[in-house]
mmCIF file of C-alpha atoms and ligand atoms in Angstrom:
data_model
loop_
_atom_site.group_PDB
_atom_site.id
_atom_site.type_symbol
_atom_site.label_atom_id
_atom_site.label_comp_id
_atom_site.label_asym_id
_atom_site.label_seq_id
_atom_site.Cartn_x
_atom_site.Cartn_y
_atom_site.Cartn_z
ATOM 1 C CA MET A 22 0.000 0.000 0.000
ATOM 2 C CA LYS A 23 1.674 3.220 -1.184
ATOM 3 C CA CYS A 24 0.956 6.882 -0.515
ATOM 4 C CA ARG A 25 -0.794 8.506 -3.477
ATOM 5 C CA VAL A 26 1.325 11.628 -3.117
ATOM 6 C CA CYS A 27 4.903 10.461 -2.309
ATOM 7 C CA ARG A 28 4.743 6.696 -3.018
ATOM 8 C CA GLY A 29 6.149 6.032 0.496
ATOM 9 C CA PRO A 30 4.533 3.403 2.777
ATOM 10 C CA ALA A 31 0.875 4.281 3.408
ATOM 11 C CA ILE A 32 -0.781 4.076 6.840
ATOM 12 C CA ILE A 33 -4.411 4.531 5.797
ATOM 13 C CA ASP A 34 -6.684 3.979 2.839
ATOM 14 C CA VAL A 35 -9.421 6.517 2.257
ATOM 15 C CA ARG A 36 -11.792 4.686 -0.036
ATOM 16 C CA ARG A 37 -13.966 7.739 -0.573
ATOM 17 C CA HIS A 38 -10.966 9.335 -2.285
ATOM 18 C CA ASN A 39 -9.880 6.000 -3.766
ATOM 19 C CA ALA A 40 -6.396 6.605 -2.339
ATOM 20 C CA ASN A 41 -3.865 5.653 0.341
ATOM 21 C CA PHE A 42 -1.751 8.111 2.333
ATOM 22 C CA CYS A 43 1.420 8.129 4.458
ATOM 23 C CA ALA A 44 1.224 9.823 7.873
ATOM 24 C CA ASP A 45 2.421 13.229 6.651
ATOM 25 C CA HIS A 46 0.187 13.336 3.608
ATOM 26 C CA PHE A 47 -2.769 12.053 5.598
ATOM 27 C CA LEU A 48 -2.388 14.944 8.077
ATOM 28 C CA ARG A 49 -2.111 17.299 5.133
ATOM 29 C CA LEU A 50 -5.297 15.831 3.642
ATOM 30 C CA CYS A 51 -7.161 16.456 6.920
ATOM 31 C CA ARG A 52 -5.963 20.069 7.083
ATOM 32 C CA ASP A 53 -6.670 20.674 3.408
ATOM 33 C CA GLN A 54 -10.179 19.249 3.622
ATOM 34 C CA THR A 55 -10.903 21.395 6.688
ATOM 35 C CA ALA A 56 -9.519 24.515 5.006
ATOM 36 C CA LYS A 57 -11.616 23.717 1.931
ATOM 37 C CA ALA A 58 -14.822 23.422 3.994
ATOM 38 C CA ILE A 59 -14.043 26.689 5.826
ATOM 39 C CA LYS A 60 -13.519 28.501 2.526
ATOM 40 C CA GLU A 61 -16.390 26.876 0.638
ATOM 41 C CA PHE A 62 -18.947 27.780 3.300
ATOM 42 C CA ASP A 63 -17.306 31.008 4.515
ATOM 43 C CA MET A 64 -17.109 29.623 8.057
ATOM 44 C CA ILE A 65 -14.346 31.668 9.680
ATOM 45 C CA ARG A 66 -12.864 34.962 8.522
ATOM 46 C CA PRO A 67 -9.320 36.174 9.223
ATOM 47 C CA GLY A 68 -8.850 37.624 12.706
ATOM 48 C CA GLU A 69 -12.031 36.135 14.151
ATOM 49 C CA ARG A 70 -12.032 34.507 17.589
ATOM 50 C CA VAL A 71 -13.246 30.925 17.620
ATOM 51 C CA LEU A 72 -14.632 28.894 20.516
ATOM 52 C CA VAL A 73 -14.554 25.152 19.856
ATOM 53 C CA ALA A 74 -16.925 22.952 21.828
ATOM 54 C CA VAL A 75 -14.792 20.098 23.184
ATOM 55 C CA SER A 76 -16.087 16.859 24.646
ATOM 56 C CA GLY A 77 -12.706 15.147 25.046
ATOM 57 C CA GLY A 78 -13.556 12.828 22.117
ATOM 58 C CA LYS A 79 -11.590 12.476 18.899
ATOM 59 C CA ASP A 80 -13.651 14.800 16.714
ATOM 60 C CA SER A 81 -13.671 17.871 18.917
ATOM 61 C CA LEU A 82 -9.988 17.567 19.855
ATOM 62 C CA ALA A 83 -9.009 16.995 16.213
ATOM 63 C CA CYS A 84 -11.115 20.017 15.257
ATOM 64 C CA TRP A 85 -9.325 22.196 17.809
ATOM 65 C CA ASP A 86 -5.928 20.862 16.717
ATOM 66 C CA ILE A 87 -6.533 21.392 12.997
ATOM 67 C CA LEU A 88 -7.949 24.908 13.464
ATOM 68 C CA LEU A 89 -4.867 25.869 15.509
ATOM 69 C CA ASP A 90 -2.569 24.424 12.836
ATOM 70 C CA LEU A 91 -4.456 26.403 10.199
ATOM 71 C CA GLY A 92 -3.559 29.529 12.201
ATOM 72 C CA TYR A 93 -6.907 30.384 13.794
ATOM 73 C CA ASP A 94 -7.259 31.895 17.259
ATOM 74 C CA VAL A 95 -9.185 29.149 19.072
ATOM 75 C CA ASP A 96 -10.124 28.572 22.715
ATOM 76 C CA GLY A 97 -11.998 25.489 23.926
ATOM 77 C CA LEU A 98 -15.196 25.161 25.931
ATOM 78 C CA TYR A 99 -15.858 22.037 27.955
ATOM 79 C CA ILE A 100 -19.214 21.351 29.592
ATOM 80 C CA GLY A 101 -19.207 18.903 32.513
ATOM 81 C CA LEU A 102 -22.415 16.904 32.126
ATOM 82 C CA GLY A 103 -22.229 14.995 35.408
ATOM 83 C CA ILE A 104 -22.304 11.593 33.690
ATOM 84 C CA GLY A 105 -20.118 9.690 36.204
ATOM 85 C CA ASP A 106 -16.747 8.312 35.121
ATOM 86 C CA TYR A 107 -17.394 9.294 31.506
ATOM 87 C CA SER A 108 -17.504 12.978 32.411
ATOM 88 C CA ASP A 109 -14.418 12.720 34.638
ATOM 89 C CA ALA A 110 -12.379 11.056 31.885
ATOM 90 C CA SER A 111 -13.634 13.346 29.105
ATOM 91 C CA GLY A 112 -12.874 16.490 31.147
ATOM 92 C CA ASP A 113 -9.348 15.214 31.822
ATOM 93 C CA ALA A 114 -8.741 14.568 28.109
ATOM 94 C CA ALA A 115 -9.910 18.085 27.217
ATOM 95 C CA ARG A 116 -7.716 19.660 29.918
ATOM 96 C CA ARG A 117 -4.642 17.631 28.899
ATOM 97 C CA PHE A 118 -5.012 18.774 25.299
ATOM 98 C CA ALA A 119 -5.411 22.434 26.309
ATOM 99 C CA VAL A 120 -2.259 22.276 28.433
ATOM 100 C CA ALA A 121 -0.302 20.473 25.688
ATOM 101 C CA ARG A 122 -1.227 23.124 23.125
ATOM 102 C CA GLY A 123 -0.977 26.035 25.570
ATOM 103 C CA ARG A 124 -4.537 27.200 24.907
ATOM 104 C CA THR A 125 -7.354 28.258 27.209
ATOM 105 C CA LEU A 126 -10.093 25.793 28.061
ATOM 106 C CA HIS A 127 -13.218 27.465 29.447
ATOM 107 C CA GLU A 128 -15.326 25.218 31.626
ATOM 108 C CA VAL A 129 -18.946 25.042 32.707
ATOM 109 C CA ASP A 130 -20.016 22.307 35.093
ATOM 110 C CA LEU A 131 -23.739 21.522 35.102
ATOM 111 C CA PRO A 132 -23.958 20.070 38.632
ATOM 112 C CA ARG A 133 -21.766 22.806 40.134
ATOM 113 C CA ASP A 134 -23.078 25.789 38.185
ATOM 114 C CA TYR A 135 -26.710 24.854 37.573
ATOM 115 C CA GLY A 136 -27.515 22.217 40.178
ATOM 116 C CA TYR A 137 -28.382 19.279 37.904
ATOM 117 C CA ASP A 138 -26.704 16.555 35.886
ATOM 118 C CA ILE A 139 -27.908 14.953 32.658
ATOM 119 C CA PRO A 140 -29.455 11.801 34.197
ATOM 120 C CA GLY A 141 -31.239 13.909 36.862
ATOM 121 C CA GLY A 142 -32.293 16.543 34.340
ATOM 122 C CA ALA A 143 -33.758 13.851 32.084
ATOM 123 C CA ARG A 144 -35.779 12.392 34.949
ATOM 124 C CA ALA A 145 -37.049 15.776 36.090
ATOM 125 C CA ALA A 146 -37.954 16.928 32.577
ATOM 126 C CA ARG A 147 -39.277 13.493 31.503
ATOM 127 C CA ARG A 148 -37.195 13.644 28.377
ATOM 128 C CA VAL A 149 -34.545 11.299 27.033
ATOM 129 C CA PRO A 150 -31.041 12.159 28.313
ATOM 130 C CA CYS A 151 -29.687 13.143 24.870
ATOM 131 C CA SER A 152 -32.497 15.645 24.400
ATOM 132 C CA VAL A 153 -31.783 17.334 27.757
ATOM 133 C CA CYS A 154 -28.059 17.176 27.005
ATOM 134 C CA GLY A 155 -28.414 18.719 23.527
ATOM 135 C CA LEU A 156 -30.619 21.512 24.814
ATOM 136 C CA SER A 157 -28.207 22.272 27.682
ATOM 137 C CA LYS A 158 -25.136 22.252 25.442
ATOM 138 C CA ARG A 159 -26.680 24.462 22.769
ATOM 139 C CA HIS A 160 -27.748 27.042 25.335
ATOM 140 C CA LEU A 161 -24.417 27.068 27.176
ATOM 141 C CA PHE A 162 -22.304 27.215 23.997
ATOM 142 C CA ASP A 163 -24.270 30.219 22.765
ATOM 143 C CA GLN A 164 -24.062 31.917 26.122
ATOM 144 C CA ALA A 165 -20.321 31.289 26.583
ATOM 145 C CA ALA A 166 -19.536 32.512 23.065
ATOM 146 C CA LEU A 167 -21.536 35.721 23.444
ATOM 147 C CA ASP A 168 -20.314 36.428 26.978
ATOM 148 C CA GLY A 169 -16.700 35.757 25.965
ATOM 149 C CA GLY A 170 -16.849 37.918 22.836
ATOM 150 C CA PHE A 171 -16.197 35.034 20.406
ATOM 151 C CA ASP A 172 -17.257 35.429 16.777
ATOM 152 C CA VAL A 173 -17.793 31.763 16.012
ATOM 153 C CA VAL A 174 -18.627 28.505 17.787
ATOM 154 C CA ALA A 175 -17.086 25.472 16.072
ATOM 155 C CA THR A 176 -18.147 21.886 16.705
ATOM 156 C CA GLY A 177 -16.469 18.617 15.717
ATOM 157 C CA HIS A 178 -19.389 17.179 13.727
ATOM 158 C CA ASN A 179 -17.923 15.069 10.923
ATOM 159 C CA LEU A 180 -19.338 13.722 7.681
ATOM 160 C CA ASP A 181 -20.626 10.542 9.371
ATOM 161 C CA ASP A 182 -22.505 12.624 11.968
ATOM 162 C CA GLU A 183 -24.051 14.944 9.416
ATOM 163 C CA ALA A 184 -25.025 12.138 7.031
ATOM 164 C CA ALA A 185 -26.643 10.207 9.919
ATOM 165 C CA VAL A 186 -28.623 13.251 11.103
ATOM 166 C CA LEU A 187 -29.703 13.958 7.534
ATOM 167 C CA PHE A 188 -30.743 10.330 7.111
ATOM 168 C CA GLY A 189 -32.874 10.479 10.279
ATOM 169 C CA ASN A 190 -34.465 13.802 9.361
ATOM 170 C CA THR A 191 -35.216 12.549 5.858
ATOM 171 C CA LEU A 192 -36.677 9.243 7.046
ATOM 172 C CA ARG A 193 -39.267 11.208 9.018
ATOM 173 C CA TRP A 194 -39.389 14.228 6.721
ATOM 174 C CA GLN A 195 -38.675 16.564 9.593
ATOM 175 C CA THR A 196 -38.634 19.516 7.274
ATOM 176 C CA GLU A 197 -38.060 22.180 9.931
ATOM 177 C CA TYR A 198 -34.827 20.374 10.900
ATOM 178 C CA LEU A 199 -33.821 19.852 7.266
ATOM 179 C CA GLY A 200 -34.003 23.612 6.757
ATOM 180 C CA ARG A 201 -31.487 24.162 9.521
ATOM 181 C CA GLN A 202 -29.060 21.353 8.730
ATOM 182 C CA LEU A 203 -26.248 23.462 7.337
ATOM 183 C CA PRO A 204 -22.479 23.488 7.906
ATOM 184 C CA VAL A 205 -22.809 27.186 8.851
ATOM 185 C CA LEU A 206 -25.587 28.876 10.779
ATOM 186 C CA PRO A 207 -25.135 32.644 10.555
ATOM 187 C CA ALA A 208 -25.025 34.819 13.668
ATOM 188 C CA ARG A 209 -28.309 36.398 14.742
ATOM 189 C CA PRO A 210 -29.155 38.490 17.793
ATOM 190 C CA GLY A 211 -28.599 36.188 20.762
ATOM 191 C CA PHE A 212 -26.832 33.506 18.689
ATOM 192 C CA PRO A 213 -23.188 33.349 17.587
ATOM 193 C CA ARG A 214 -22.282 31.943 14.150
ATOM 194 C CA LYS A 215 -22.001 28.147 14.322
ATOM 195 C CA VAL A 216 -19.732 26.159 12.058
ATOM 196 C CA LYS A 217 -18.806 22.520 11.438
ATOM 197 C CA PRO A 218 -15.322 22.569 9.899
ATOM 198 C CA LEU A 219 -14.951 18.746 9.767
ATOM 199 C CA VAL A 220 -17.878 18.039 7.433
ATOM 200 C CA ARG A 221 -15.533 16.872 4.677
ATOM 201 C CA LEU A 222 -13.860 14.259 6.946
ATOM 202 C CA GLY A 223 -15.187 10.911 8.211
ATOM 203 C CA GLU A 224 -15.194 9.383 11.670
ATOM 204 C CA ARG A 225 -12.501 6.820 10.843
ATOM 205 C CA GLU A 226 -10.251 9.574 9.532
ATOM 206 C CA MET A 227 -10.663 11.608 12.715
ATOM 207 C CA ALA A 228 -9.672 8.625 14.885
ATOM 208 C CA ALA A 229 -6.627 8.035 12.653
ATOM 209 C CA TYR A 230 -5.788 11.752 12.773
ATOM 210 C CA CYS A 231 -5.677 11.687 16.598
ATOM 211 C CA VAL A 232 -3.545 8.529 16.650
ATOM 212 C CA VAL A 233 -1.036 9.980 14.172
ATOM 213 C CA ARG A 234 -0.906 13.294 16.071
ATOM 214 C CA GLY A 235 -0.603 11.546 19.470
ATOM 215 C CA ILE A 236 -3.805 13.169 20.773
ATOM 216 C CA ASP A 237 -4.993 11.284 23.830
ATOM 217 C CA TYR A 238 -8.777 11.343 23.382
ATOM 218 C CA ILE A 239 -11.471 9.527 25.324
ATOM 219 C CA VAL A 240 -12.342 6.392 23.379
ATOM 220 C CA ASP A 241 -15.358 5.284 25.439
ATOM 221 C CA GLU A 242 -18.742 6.371 24.143
ATOM 222 C CA CYS A 243 -21.051 8.232 26.481
ATOM 223 C CA PRO A 244 -23.065 5.554 28.365
ATOM 224 C CA MET A 245 -26.271 7.465 27.593
ATOM 225 C CA ALA A 246 -25.768 6.921 23.851
ATOM 226 C CA GLU A 247 -27.086 3.361 24.063
ATOM 227 C CA GLY A 248 -30.267 3.030 22.075
ATOM 228 C CA ASN A 249 -29.624 6.400 20.432
ATOM 229 C CA ARG A 250 -31.251 6.308 16.994
ATOM 230 C CA HIS A 251 -28.277 7.952 15.335
ATOM 231 C CA LEU A 252 -26.068 4.975 16.068
ATOM 232 C CA GLY A 253 -28.483 2.824 14.038
ATOM 233 C CA TYR A 254 -28.471 5.337 11.184
ATOM 234 C CA LYS A 255 -24.673 5.357 11.212
ATOM 235 C CA GLU A 256 -24.555 1.575 10.986
ATOM 236 C CA ALA A 257 -27.003 1.574 8.081
ATOM 237 C CA LEU A 258 -24.950 4.184 6.236
ATOM 238 C CA ASN A 259 -21.718 2.307 6.969
ATOM 239 C CA ALA A 260 -23.200 -0.782 5.304
ATOM 240 C CA ILE A 261 -24.066 1.287 2.217
ATOM 241 C CA GLU A 262 -20.662 2.996 2.204
ATOM 242 C CA ALA A 263 -18.881 -0.382 2.364
ATOM 243 C CA THR A 264 -20.350 -1.450 -0.952
ATOM 244 C CA SER A 265 -20.533 2.017 -2.455
ATOM 245 C CA PRO A 266 -17.691 4.282 -1.233
ATOM 246 C CA GLY A 267 -18.532 7.968 -1.417
ATOM 247 C CA SER A 268 -22.259 7.461 -0.719
ATOM 248 C CA LYS A 269 -22.233 9.453 2.524
ATOM 249 C CA HIS A 270 -20.423 12.314 0.852
ATOM 250 C CA ASP A 271 -22.803 12.348 -2.102
ATOM 251 C CA PHE A 272 -25.861 12.083 0.150
ATOM 252 C CA TYR A 273 -24.837 15.010 2.369
ATOM 253 C CA PHE A 274 -23.237 17.350 -0.168
ATOM 254 C CA GLY A 275 -25.929 16.540 -2.741
ATOM 255 C CA PHE A 276 -28.525 17.575 -0.173
ATOM 256 C CA LEU A 277 -26.706 20.872 0.487
ATOM 257 C CA ALA A 278 -26.352 21.646 -3.219
ATOM 258 C CA ARG A 279 -29.736 20.537 -4.494
ATOM 259 C CA ALA A 280 -32.312 20.189 -1.734
ATOM 260 C CA SER A 281 -31.527 22.174 1.388
ATOM 261 C CA ALA A 282 -32.759 25.537 0.029
ATOM 262 C CA HIS A 283 -36.288 24.110 -0.390
ATOM 263 C CA PHE A 284 -36.605 23.654 3.345
ATOM 264 C CA ARG A 285 -35.102 26.949 4.454
ATOM 265 C CA PRO A 286 -38.250 29.128 4.372
ATOM 266 C CA GLU A 287 -39.866 26.912 7.013
ATOM 267 C CA ALA A 288 -36.826 27.159 9.303
ATOM 268 C CA GLU A 289 -36.631 30.922 8.769
ATOM 269 C CA ALA A 290 -40.321 31.390 9.574
ATOM 270 C CA GLU A 291 -39.685 29.790 12.936
ATOM 271 C CA GLN A 292 -36.866 32.265 13.618
ATOM 272 C CA GLU A 293 -39.254 35.169 13.192
ATOM 273 C CA THR A 294 -41.306 34.011 16.157
ATOM 274 C CA LEU A 295 -38.346 34.268 18.557
ATOM 275 C CA ARG A 296 -38.628 36.479 21.632
ATOM 276 C CA ALA A 297 -36.313 37.017 24.610
ATOM 277 C CA CYS A 298 -36.592 34.676 27.591
ATOM 278 C CA PRO A 299 -37.761 36.787 30.563
ATOM 279 C CA GLN A 300 -35.374 34.922 32.875
ATOM 280 C CA CYS A 301 -32.065 34.759 30.963
ATOM 281 C CA GLY A 302 -32.598 36.852 27.825
ATOM 282 C CA ALA A 303 -31.863 34.024 25.376
ATOM 283 C CA PRO A 304 -34.028 33.893 22.231
ATOM 284 C CA THR A 305 -36.878 31.415 22.520
ATOM 285 C CA THR A 306 -40.047 30.420 20.661
ATOM 286 C CA SER A 307 -41.794 29.789 23.975
ATOM 287 C CA ASP A 308 -44.322 32.222 25.482
ATOM 288 C CA GLY A 309 -42.743 31.814 28.910
ATOM 289 C CA VAL A 310 -39.156 31.112 29.946
ATOM 290 C CA CYS A 311 -36.822 29.356 27.483
ATOM 291 C CA ALA A 312 -36.431 25.571 27.484
ATOM 292 C CA PHE A 313 -33.113 25.822 29.349
ATOM 293 C CA CYS A 314 -34.483 27.996 32.172
ATOM 294 C CA SER A 315 -37.498 25.735 32.422
ATOM 295 C CA LEU A 316 -35.156 22.738 32.754
ATOM 296 C CA VAL A 317 -33.077 24.486 35.430
ATOM 297 C CA ASP A 318 -36.262 25.455 37.306
ATOM 298 C CA ARG A 319 -37.430 21.855 37.300
ATOM 299 C CA ALA A 320 -34.181 19.973 37.725
ATOM 300 C CA GLY A 321 -31.671 22.255 39.352
ATOM 301 C CA GLY A 322 -31.108 24.565 42.219
ATOM 302 C CA ALA A 323 -29.450 27.557 40.613
ATOM 303 C CA VAL A 324 -30.951 30.104 38.241
ATOM 304 C CA PRO A 325 -28.666 31.231 35.400
ATOM 305 C CA VAL A 326 -27.453 34.770 35.828
ATOM 306 C CA HIS A 327 -25.965 36.677 32.923
ATOM 307 C CA LEU A 328 -23.536 39.529 33.081
ATOM 308 C CA ARG A 329 -25.464 41.367 30.384
ATOM 309 C CA PRO A 330 -28.563 40.763 28.269
ATOM 310 C CA ARG A 331 -27.858 38.343 25.426
ATOM 311 C CA GLY A 332 -26.922 40.040 22.175
ATOM 312 C CA ALA A 333 -26.731 43.481 23.788
ATOM 313 C CA ALA A 334 -23.004 43.900 23.223
ATOM 314 C CA ASP A 335 -23.024 42.372 19.759
ATOM 315 C CA PRO A 336 -21.978 45.327 17.571
ATOM 316 C CA ALA A 337 -23.870 43.884 14.610
ATOM 317 C CA THR A 338 -27.142 44.218 16.496
ATOM 318 C CA VAL A 339 -26.649 47.672 18.026
ATOM 319 C CA PRO A 340 -27.987 50.399 15.743
ATOM 320 C CA GLY A 341 -25.672 53.285 14.958
HETATM 321 S S1 Q46 B 12 -23.048 13.295 25.516
HETATM 322 FE FE1 Q46 B 12 -25.121 13.998 25.727
HETATM 323 FE FE2 Q46 B 12 -24.110 12.702 23.645
HETATM 324 FE FE3 Q46 B 12 -24.193 11.498 26.039
HETATM 325 S S2 Q46 B 12 -26.134 12.323 26.781
HETATM 326 FE FE4 Q46 B 12 -26.461 11.904 24.635
HETATM 327 S S3 Q46 B 12 -26.015 13.846 23.682
HETATM 328 S S4 Q46 B 12 -24.769 10.580 24.065
HETATM 329 S S5 Q46 B 12 -23.065 13.602 21.927
HETATM 330 ZN ZN1 ZN B 13 3.122 10.538 1.363
HETATM 331 ZN ZN1 ZN B 14 -33.920 31.406 29.654
#
């Protein structure tokens, strides 16, 4: 097996590209594909401050690493979810990486700062843990980015993640979600820009990237993921990809190029109904407090307190 670029010994085959790569050229491929996604979708502009959401897993740490190597100014944000040993180990992996690269890791801890953990929050809200977790993370990423003056929040979603989410949304024709499934969500009052720089790279490549770079990521899956529908969608897509390499790429990028615009008006209509949460100021479609404040009221002890109203210091939203 020889590297497509230098003909030296290859360490990985990337069937989607119908090619093998040595360690150096594989790392270059990962950086090039990330840079291409950033440029293609206008994700990050020169001089902007980026906050990457890190879980301690391979994707988010690889995302942080690649963005730093591409020359971006990137801090990390870790959210402690209170999921036993998994949270302890994932927090340690995130902290080790931050120290190794000499970058700042901002931390929020749900039990300490908001008085609930994901299993307890799920019980109190009578929702599945991943739903409570997703809602908490989205709210806290937005808040941390706006409070910290970051221009962009980056997440480590890769091609496998995006194809699986698209598959699930398409199976059920969840058109309001389809309209929002983009690699870039522009900033709006109360929301920072959100980007997914790894959409051109697969899960297997991200694991290989971390091994080659010596990044010590947490390998164990979150114990709450069991029974998660997306794992089933990923397996189904892996079976298709095995016999037809490139299918995930074509499915996802074909959707972006040819179908996604059809669903956008529905997603945009929902945005117009947003109002400020009376408790924390975050945008919400609810008539009362936002879903996060309602969760904290039910499950936790503390009430979130903000230093300033959300979006107030965003120059783009202040007239004159
Ligand atoms: S961390 Fe949270 Fe995931 Fe665990 S509870 Fe579900 S959503 S599976 S990315
Ligand atoms: Zn090579
Ligand atoms: Zn709120």
